[in-house]
């Protein structure tokens, strides 16, 4: 920490860059921005079903969603949501199109995306991904076909009017919007307005027939790369706004509340157990419920059954009318002394779910750390795609649980703030291993080449071309 602070002080005393250096920096930023923009397109998702995407799933500005991350967003909608999926596919679209031609400060009358914005406002579930990797979008149709088990059906307005959709049978409808950004005779705003009218007509038709659906809007490729010299100021402004908690959102969506609720705290004579998560979701028989708002920042949270001493701690959370009954979640942690390390370590022995007189237990032994620290992990979940830190002791289990940005501390708690966190993420990530192996390989090549150069020797003798000549006796 001291070295980092000293480095920052030294960095602050350097001279300002020369003008020619600034020009090269701007050119470099332009090239980087152009390369990045050409590989990503926006993706907008909404559904007529509720609770398909948690609020925390909305990605932050500057994040590029990969194909693996996109599958984690789509899986809940395809597994739990409607079986009718609509894919609106444009030729070209960029996030700048929304900011340039969308409603200003919520004024939808001045927006080229009035129908789309209205659909997002009224949809029980929606998700906006401003930047999705181009490869992920290029395989989106194939991915949806495999998950739904239905071939894509290319339809237009006339075909859709004659088509009878069934809520129980899967259907993948691919709607190519007739207008594209490559239309040279039309202004970009007219192009986007025409596409938005088609979206509105399709949604009104489904609404009149009361057909549940999940819809997605994306494009084959980005529409254009904006002049980055003007965008430099906007990027700097957005970075400052994000640092202050005011990120500009796609489609002028109001930013989510920046209030961070305090952790759940169990007290007897003093705070003993602290627990917090950005998202706390649980599923029973495939039906998911988000318990985040019912857990954090709630004054009357039922902690009956919680217990603490120096060697054992139990945090009990009880929810009434959850899945039609009373459900209790018990986090059981133990504190032990290990002579090898000469220190105390805590371990989450299990996570129990009590409902209707039955108990479902999850093994959580990988949730562990020194007792003077808290434990933090991006995902503590019973699902394989999120690390599977919670292992059900009886298979198969009717219960599933996911805790995002999970943090807990049950020993050596001081006040209502977590101690330094022992994180579940390993230090050597795949990227670090790739960098180390590549560096070692390049170092081997350099060392071998240097050894070959140093082993070269000059010749210590040469052929003597001035020796005695050969004389031949002439025979007459």
Coordinates of C-alpha atoms in Angstrom, one line a residue:
X1 CA 0.0 0.0 0.0
X2 CA 2.8 2.4 0.9
X3 CA 4.6 1.7 -2.4
X4 CA 1.3 2.3 -4.3
X5 CA 0.8 5.6 -2.6
X6 CA 4.4 6.6 -3.3
X7 CA 3.9 5.7 -6.9
X8 CA 0.8 7.9 -7.1
X9 CA 2.7 10.8 -5.5
X10 CA 5.5 10.4 -8.0
X11 CA 3.0 10.2 -10.9
X12 CA 1.4 13.4 -9.7
X13 CA 4.7 15.3 -9.8
X14 CA 5.4 14.5 -13.5
X15 CA 5.3 17.1 -16.2
X16 CA 2.2 17.5 -18.3
X17 CA 2.4 15.7 -21.7
X18 CA 3.7 17.7 -24.6
X19 CA 1.2 18.7 -27.4
X20 CA 2.7 16.1 -29.8
X21 CA 2.3 13.5 -27.1
X22 CA -1.4 14.4 -26.7
X23 CA -1.9 14.0 -30.4
X24 CA -0.4 10.6 -30.5
X25 CA -2.5 9.6 -27.4
X26 CA -5.7 10.8 -29.2
X27 CA -4.8 8.8 -32.3
X28 CA -4.2 5.7 -30.1
X29 CA -7.5 6.2 -28.3
X30 CA -9.3 6.6 -31.7
X31 CA -7.9 3.4 -33.0
X32 CA -8.7 1.5 -29.8
X33 CA -12.3 2.8 -29.7
X34 CA -12.9 2.0 -33.4
X35 CA -11.6 -1.6 -32.9
X36 CA -13.8 -2.1 -29.9
X37 CA -16.9 -0.6 -31.4
X38 CA -16.7 -2.7 -34.5
X39 CA -17.0 -5.9 -32.5
X40 CA -20.1 -5.2 -30.3
X41 CA -23.8 -4.5 -30.7
X42 CA -26.5 -3.8 -28.2
X43 CA -29.1 -6.4 -27.2
X44 CA -32.5 -5.5 -25.6
X45 CA -34.6 -8.2 -23.9
X46 CA -38.1 -8.0 -22.4
X47 CA -40.8 -10.5 -21.5
X48 CA -44.4 -10.7 -20.5
X49 CA -43.4 -12.8 -17.4
X50 CA -42.2 -11.4 -14.1
X51 CA -38.9 -12.0 -12.3
X52 CA -36.8 -13.5 -15.2
X53 CA -33.9 -11.2 -14.6
X54 CA -32.7 -9.8 -11.3
X55 CA -32.1 -6.0 -11.2
X56 CA -28.4 -6.7 -10.5
X57 CA -28.1 -8.5 -13.8
X58 CA -28.1 -5.1 -15.7
X59 CA -24.5 -4.6 -16.8
X60 CA -22.5 -1.4 -16.2
X61 CA -21.2 1.0 -18.8
X62 CA -18.2 -0.1 -20.7
X63 CA -18.7 -3.8 -20.0
X64 CA -18.7 -6.1 -23.1
X65 CA -20.9 -9.2 -22.6
X66 CA -19.3 -12.4 -23.8
X67 CA -21.1 -15.4 -25.2
X68 CA -20.8 -17.2 -21.8
X69 CA -22.2 -14.3 -19.9
X70 CA -25.0 -13.9 -22.5
X71 CA -26.0 -17.6 -21.9
X72 CA -26.4 -16.9 -18.2
X73 CA -28.8 -14.1 -19.0
X74 CA -30.8 -16.1 -21.5
X75 CA -31.1 -19.4 -19.6
X76 CA -33.6 -18.1 -17.0
X77 CA -35.8 -16.7 -19.7
X78 CA -35.8 -19.8 -21.8
X79 CA -36.2 -22.2 -19.0
X80 CA -38.7 -20.4 -16.8
X81 CA -40.3 -17.9 -19.2
X82 CA -42.7 -18.1 -22.1
X83 CA -42.0 -20.6 -24.8
X84 CA -42.7 -18.1 -27.6
X85 CA -39.5 -16.2 -28.4
X86 CA -39.4 -13.3 -30.8
X87 CA -36.0 -12.2 -32.3
X88 CA -36.1 -8.7 -34.0
X89 CA -33.0 -8.6 -36.1
X90 CA -31.7 -5.4 -37.8
X91 CA -29.0 -5.1 -40.3
X92 CA -27.0 -2.5 -38.3
X93 CA -27.5 -1.0 -34.8
X94 CA -25.2 0.7 -32.2
X95 CA -25.8 2.0 -28.7
X96 CA -25.2 5.5 -30.1
X97 CA -28.4 5.2 -32.1
X98 CA -30.3 5.0 -28.8
X99 CA -28.6 8.0 -27.3
X100 CA -28.8 10.1 -30.5
X101 CA -32.3 9.3 -31.5
X102 CA -34.0 8.2 -28.3
X103 CA -36.3 10.3 -26.1
X104 CA -34.5 13.2 -24.4
X105 CA -35.1 13.2 -20.7
X106 CA -38.0 10.7 -21.1
X107 CA -39.8 12.7 -23.8
X108 CA -41.0 9.7 -25.9
X109 CA -42.8 12.0 -28.4
X110 CA -39.3 13.0 -29.6
X111 CA -38.0 9.5 -29.7
X112 CA -37.4 7.2 -32.7
X113 CA -37.9 4.2 -30.3
X114 CA -41.2 5.2 -28.8
X115 CA -42.8 1.7 -29.1
X116 CA -39.6 0.0 -27.8
X117 CA -39.3 2.3 -24.8
X118 CA -43.0 1.9 -24.0
X119 CA -42.6 -1.9 -24.2
X120 CA -39.7 -1.8 -21.8
X121 CA -41.6 0.4 -19.4
X122 CA -44.6 -1.9 -19.3
X123 CA -42.8 -5.2 -19.4
X124 CA -42.7 -7.1 -16.1
X125 CA -39.1 -8.2 -16.9
X126 CA -36.5 -6.4 -19.1
X127 CA -32.8 -6.4 -19.5
X128 CA -30.6 -4.0 -21.5
X129 CA -27.1 -5.1 -22.6
X130 CA -25.5 -2.0 -24.3
X131 CA -22.5 -4.0 -25.6
X132 CA -22.5 -7.6 -26.6
X133 CA -19.7 -9.4 -28.3
X134 CA -20.3 -9.8 -32.0
X135 CA -19.6 -13.5 -31.9
X136 CA -22.2 -14.1 -29.2
X137 CA -24.9 -12.3 -31.4
X138 CA -23.8 -14.2 -34.5
X139 CA -24.6 -17.5 -32.8
X140 CA -27.7 -16.3 -31.0
X141 CA -30.2 -17.9 -33.5
X142 CA -28.5 -21.3 -33.2
X143 CA -28.4 -21.0 -29.4
X144 CA -32.1 -20.2 -29.2
X145 CA -32.9 -23.1 -31.5
X146 CA -31.0 -25.6 -29.4
X147 CA -32.5 -24.3 -26.1
X148 CA -36.1 -24.3 -27.4
X149 CA -35.9 -27.3 -29.6
X150 CA -37.7 -25.5 -32.4
X151 CA -36.5 -24.4 -35.8
X152 CA -36.5 -20.6 -36.5
X153 CA -39.5 -19.4 -38.4
X154 CA -39.0 -16.4 -40.6
X155 CA -42.2 -14.3 -40.4
X156 CA -43.5 -10.9 -41.4
X157 CA -46.6 -9.0 -40.3
X158 CA -48.8 -10.8 -42.8
X159 CA -47.6 -14.2 -41.8
X160 CA -47.8 -13.4 -38.1
X161 CA -51.5 -12.5 -38.5
X162 CA -52.3 -16.0 -39.8
X163 CA -50.0 -17.8 -37.4
X164 CA -51.7 -19.3 -34.3
X165 CA -49.3 -19.5 -31.3
X166 CA -49.7 -21.9 -28.5
X167 CA -48.3 -21.0 -25.0
X168 CA -47.3 -24.6 -24.3
X169 CA -45.5 -25.3 -27.6
X170 CA -42.1 -23.6 -28.2
X171 CA -41.8 -21.3 -31.1
X172 CA -38.8 -19.2 -32.4
X173 CA -40.0 -16.4 -34.6
X174 CA -37.3 -14.5 -36.5
X175 CA -38.4 -11.0 -37.7
X176 CA -36.0 -9.3 -40.0
X177 CA -36.9 -5.6 -39.8
X178 CA -37.5 -4.3 -43.4
X179 CA -35.5 -1.1 -43.0
X180 CA -31.8 -1.0 -42.4
X181 CA -29.3 1.6 -41.6
X182 CA -27.7 1.1 -45.0
X183 CA -30.6 2.7 -46.8
X184 CA -29.0 5.6 -48.6
X185 CA -32.2 7.3 -49.5
X186 CA -33.5 7.5 -45.9
X187 CA -32.2 9.5 -42.9
X188 CA -31.0 7.4 -40.0
X189 CA -33.9 8.6 -37.8
X190 CA -36.5 7.6 -40.4
X191 CA -34.9 4.2 -40.7
X192 CA -35.0 3.6 -36.9
X193 CA -38.6 5.0 -36.7
X194 CA -39.8 2.6 -39.4
X195 CA -38.2 -0.4 -37.5
X196 CA -39.8 0.8 -34.3
X197 CA -43.3 0.9 -36.0
X198 CA -42.9 -2.7 -37.0
X199 CA -42.0 -3.7 -33.5
X200 CA -45.0 -1.9 -32.2
X201 CA -47.4 -3.6 -34.6
X202 CA -46.0 -7.0 -33.7
X203 CA -46.4 -6.4 -30.0
X204 CA -49.9 -5.1 -30.3
X205 CA -50.9 -8.2 -32.3
X206 CA -49.5 -10.5 -29.6
X207 CA -51.2 -8.4 -26.9
X208 CA -54.6 -8.6 -28.6
X209 CA -54.3 -12.4 -28.7
X210 CA -53.0 -12.5 -25.1
X211 CA -50.0 -14.6 -26.1
X212 CA -47.1 -14.7 -23.6
X213 CA -43.7 -14.0 -25.1
X214 CA -40.1 -13.1 -24.7
X215 CA -38.6 -10.7 -27.2
X216 CA -35.1 -9.6 -28.1
X217 CA -33.8 -6.8 -30.3
X218 CA -30.3 -6.8 -31.7
X219 CA -28.4 -6.4 -35.0
X220 CA -26.0 -8.2 -37.3
X221 CA -23.3 -5.6 -37.0
X222 CA -22.7 -2.1 -35.6
X223 CA -24.1 0.8 -37.5
X224 CA -21.1 3.2 -37.4
X225 CA -18.2 4.4 -35.4
X226 CA -18.7 8.0 -34.1
X227 CA -16.1 10.6 -34.3
X228 CA -14.1 9.9 -31.2
X229 CA -12.5 13.3 -30.9
X230 CA -16.0 14.5 -29.9
X231 CA -16.6 11.4 -27.9
X232 CA -13.5 11.8 -25.7
X233 CA -15.2 14.5 -23.8
X234 CA -18.3 12.4 -23.4
X235 CA -16.3 9.4 -22.2
X236 CA -14.5 11.5 -19.6
X237 CA -17.8 13.0 -18.5
X238 CA -19.4 9.5 -18.2
X239 CA -16.5 8.2 -16.2
X240 CA -16.8 11.1 -13.8
X241 CA -20.6 10.5 -13.6
X242 CA -20.1 6.8 -12.9
X243 CA -17.6 7.5 -10.2
X244 CA -20.2 9.7 -8.6
X245 CA -22.9 7.1 -9.1
X246 CA -24.7 8.8 -12.0
X247 CA -24.3 6.5 -15.1
X248 CA -26.1 7.5 -18.3
X249 CA -28.3 4.6 -19.1
X250 CA -29.5 3.2 -22.4
X251 CA -32.8 4.5 -23.7
X252 CA -32.6 7.2 -21.0
X253 CA -33.6 4.7 -18.3
X254 CA -33.6 6.1 -14.9
X255 CA -30.5 4.9 -12.9
X256 CA -31.1 2.3 -10.2
X257 CA -31.0 3.5 -6.7
X258 CA -27.4 3.9 -5.5
X259 CA -28.4 3.3 -1.9
X260 CA -26.5 0.3 -0.5
X261 CA -28.4 -1.3 2.4
X262 CA -26.5 -2.3 5.5
X263 CA -25.8 -6.0 6.0
X264 CA -28.0 -8.3 8.1
X265 CA -26.7 -8.1 11.6
X266 CA -27.5 -10.5 14.5
X267 CA -26.9 -9.0 17.9
X268 CA -27.1 -10.2 21.4
X269 CA -25.0 -7.8 23.5
X270 CA -23.0 -6.7 20.4
X271 CA -23.0 -7.4 16.7
X272 CA -22.1 -11.0 16.3
X273 CA -22.9 -12.2 12.7
X274 CA -22.9 -10.1 9.5
X275 CA -24.4 -11.2 6.2
X276 CA -24.8 -9.4 2.9
X277 CA -25.4 -10.2 -0.8
X278 CA -26.2 -8.1 -3.8
X279 CA -28.8 -10.6 -4.9
X280 CA -30.4 -13.3 -2.9
X281 CA -32.5 -15.7 -5.0
X282 CA -34.0 -19.1 -4.2
X283 CA -36.0 -21.5 -6.3
X284 CA -38.4 -24.3 -5.4
X285 CA -39.4 -26.8 -8.2
X286 CA -38.0 -24.4 -10.8
X287 CA -39.9 -21.3 -9.5
X288 CA -37.5 -18.5 -8.6
X289 CA -38.1 -15.8 -5.9
X290 CA -35.9 -12.8 -5.3
X291 CA -35.5 -12.3 -1.5
X292 CA -33.1 -9.4 -1.7
X293 CA -35.6 -6.7 -0.9
X294 CA -37.1 -8.8 1.8
X295 CA -33.8 -9.4 3.5
X296 CA -31.6 -6.3 3.4
X297 CA -32.7 -2.9 4.8
X298 CA -35.7 -4.5 6.5
X299 CA -36.3 -3.5 10.1
X300 CA -38.6 -6.4 11.1
X301 CA -36.5 -9.2 9.6
X302 CA -37.2 -12.4 11.5
X303 CA -34.0 -13.8 13.0
X304 CA -35.6 -16.1 15.5
X305 CA -33.4 -19.2 16.0
X306 CA -30.1 -17.4 15.5
X307 CA -27.3 -18.3 17.9
X308 CA -23.6 -17.4 18.6
X309 CA -20.7 -18.3 20.8
X310 CA -16.9 -18.4 20.3
X311 CA -16.9 -21.8 18.4
X312 CA -20.4 -22.0 16.7
X313 CA -22.6 -19.5 15.0
X314 CA -26.1 -19.9 13.4
X315 CA -27.9 -17.2 11.4
X316 CA -31.5 -18.0 10.9
X317 CA -33.7 -16.1 8.4
X318 CA -37.4 -16.8 8.4
X319 CA -39.8 -15.8 5.6
X320 CA -43.6 -16.2 5.8
X321 CA -45.8 -16.9 2.7
X322 CA -42.8 -18.0 0.6
X323 CA -43.9 -20.6 -1.9
X324 CA -47.1 -20.7 0.0
X325 CA -45.5 -21.7 3.4
X326 CA -43.0 -20.5 6.0
X327 CA -39.4 -21.1 5.0
X328 CA -36.3 -20.7 7.2
X329 CA -32.7 -20.5 6.0
X330 CA -30.0 -21.4 8.5
X331 CA -26.3 -20.5 7.9
X332 CA -24.3 -22.7 10.3
X333 CA -20.6 -21.7 10.8
X334 CA -18.0 -23.3 13.0
X335 CA -14.7 -21.8 14.4
X336 CA -11.8 -24.1 15.0
X337 CA -8.1 -23.7 15.9
X338 CA -5.6 -25.4 13.6
X339 CA -2.1 -26.0 15.1
X340 CA -0.4 -26.2 11.7
X341 CA -1.3 -22.6 10.9
X342 CA -1.4 -21.5 14.6
X343 CA -4.6 -19.6 14.0
X344 CA -8.4 -20.0 14.1
X345 CA -10.3 -20.7 10.8
X346 CA -14.0 -20.6 10.3
X347 CA -16.0 -22.9 7.9
X348 CA -19.6 -22.8 6.9
X349 CA -20.7 -26.3 7.9
X350 CA -23.9 -26.2 6.0
X351 CA -26.8 -24.2 4.8
X352 CA -30.2 -25.6 5.7
X353 CA -33.7 -24.9 4.3
X354 CA -36.6 -25.7 6.7
X355 CA -40.1 -25.9 5.3
X356 CA -43.2 -27.9 6.0
X357 CA -41.4 -30.0 8.6
X358 CA -38.7 -31.1 6.1
X359 CA -35.0 -30.1 6.0
X360 CA -32.8 -29.7 2.9
X361 CA -29.1 -29.3 3.6
X362 CA -26.4 -28.0 1.4
X363 CA -22.7 -28.6 2.0
X364 CA -20.8 -25.3 2.0
X365 CA -17.4 -26.4 3.3
X366 CA -15.6 -24.3 0.6
X367 CA -16.9 -21.2 2.3
X368 CA -13.9 -20.8 4.7
X369 CA -11.2 -18.4 5.8
X370 CA -9.2 -17.1 8.8
X371 CA -11.5 -16.1 11.7
X372 CA -10.2 -12.6 11.8
X373 CA -11.4 -12.1 8.2
X374 CA -14.8 -12.1 6.5
X375 CA -15.5 -14.4 3.5
X376 CA -16.5 -12.9 0.1
X377 CA -17.3 -14.5 -3.2
X378 CA -18.9 -13.3 -6.4
X379 CA -21.3 -16.3 -6.5
X380 CA -22.2 -18.8 -3.8
X381 CA -24.7 -21.0 -5.6
X382 CA -26.0 -24.5 -6.0
X383 CA -25.9 -24.1 -9.8
X384 CA -22.9 -25.5 -11.8
X385 CA -22.6 -22.4 -14.0
X386 CA -22.0 -20.2 -10.9
X387 CA -19.3 -22.3 -9.2
X388 CA -21.5 -24.8 -7.3
X389 CA -20.1 -23.9 -3.9
X390 CA -23.4 -25.2 -2.4
X391 CA -23.7 -28.9 -2.9
X392 CA -27.0 -30.5 -1.9
X393 CA -26.6 -33.6 0.3
X394 CA -29.5 -35.4 -1.3
X395 CA -29.8 -35.6 -5.1
X396 CA -31.8 -34.5 -6.9
X397 CA -32.8 -31.4 -4.9
X398 CA -36.0 -29.5 -5.4
X399 CA -34.3 -26.4 -4.0
X400 CA -31.8 -24.1 -5.8
X401 CA -30.1 -21.0 -4.4
X402 CA -27.9 -18.3 -5.7
X403 CA -26.2 -15.5 -3.7
X404 CA -24.4 -12.9 -5.8
X405 CA -21.6 -10.8 -4.3
X406 CA -21.9 -12.9 -1.1
X407 CA -20.1 -11.8 2.1
X408 CA -20.4 -13.2 5.6
X409 CA -18.6 -12.9 8.9
X410 CA -19.5 -14.7 12.2
X411 CA -16.4 -14.3 14.4
X412 CA -14.3 -11.3 15.5
X413 CA -17.0 -8.8 14.4
X414 CA -16.2 -5.3 15.3
X415 CA -19.2 -2.9 14.9
X416 CA -21.4 -3.4 11.9
X417 CA -18.7 -3.4 9.3
X418 CA -17.0 -6.4 7.7
X419 CA -13.3 -7.1 8.3
X420 CA -10.9 -7.6 5.5
X421 CA -12.3 -10.2 3.1
X422 CA -10.8 -13.5 2.2
X423 CA -12.0 -13.9 -1.4
X424 CA -12.9 -17.2 -3.0
X425 CA -11.2 -16.2 -6.3
X426 CA -7.7 -17.6 -6.8
X427 CA -4.8 -15.4 -7.5
X428 CA -3.7 -17.2 -10.6
X429 CA -6.6 -16.7 -13.0
X430 CA -6.6 -18.3 -16.5
X431 CA -5.5 -15.0 -18.0
X432 CA -2.5 -14.8 -15.6
X433 CA -1.5 -18.4 -16.4
X434 CA -1.7 -17.7 -20.1
X435 CA 0.5 -14.6 -19.7
X436 CA 3.0 -16.5 -17.5
X437 CA 3.3 -19.4 -20.0
X438 CA 3.6 -17.0 -22.9
X439 CA 6.3 -15.0 -21.2
X440 CA 8.2 -18.2 -20.2
X441 CA 8.1 -19.4 -23.8
X442 CA 9.4 -16.1 -25.2
X443 CA 12.1 -16.1 -22.5
X444 CA 13.1 -19.6 -23.6
X445 CA 13.4 -18.5 -27.2
X446 CA 15.4 -15.4 -26.2
X447 CA 17.7 -17.5 -24.0
X448 CA 18.3 -20.1 -26.7
X449 CA 19.0 -17.5 -29.3
X450 CA 21.4 -15.7 -27.0
X451 CA 23.2 -18.9 -26.2
X452 CA 23.6 -19.7 -29.9
X453 CA 25.1 -16.2 -30.5
X454 CA 27.5 -16.5 -27.7
X455 CA 28.6 -20.0 -28.8
X456 CA 29.8 -18.6 -32.2
X457 CA 33.7 -18.8 -32.5
X458 CA 36.0 -17.4 -35.1
X459 CA 38.1 -19.8 -37.2
X460 CA 41.6 -20.3 -35.8
X461 CA 43.1 -21.6 -39.1
X462 CA 42.5 -21.1 -42.7
X463 CA 43.4 -23.1 -45.9
X464 CA 46.7 -21.9 -47.3
X465 CA 46.2 -21.1 -51.0
X466 CA 49.9 -20.1 -51.4
X467 CA 51.5 -23.5 -50.8
X468 CA 53.8 -25.3 -53.2
X469 CA 52.5 -25.9 -56.6
X470 CA 52.1 -29.3 -58.0
X471 CA 54.7 -30.0 -60.7
X472 CA 54.1 -32.6 -63.4
X473 CA 56.9 -34.3 -65.2
X474 CA 56.5 -34.0 -69.0
X475 CA 56.8 -37.3 -70.6
X476 CA 58.1 -37.0 -74.2

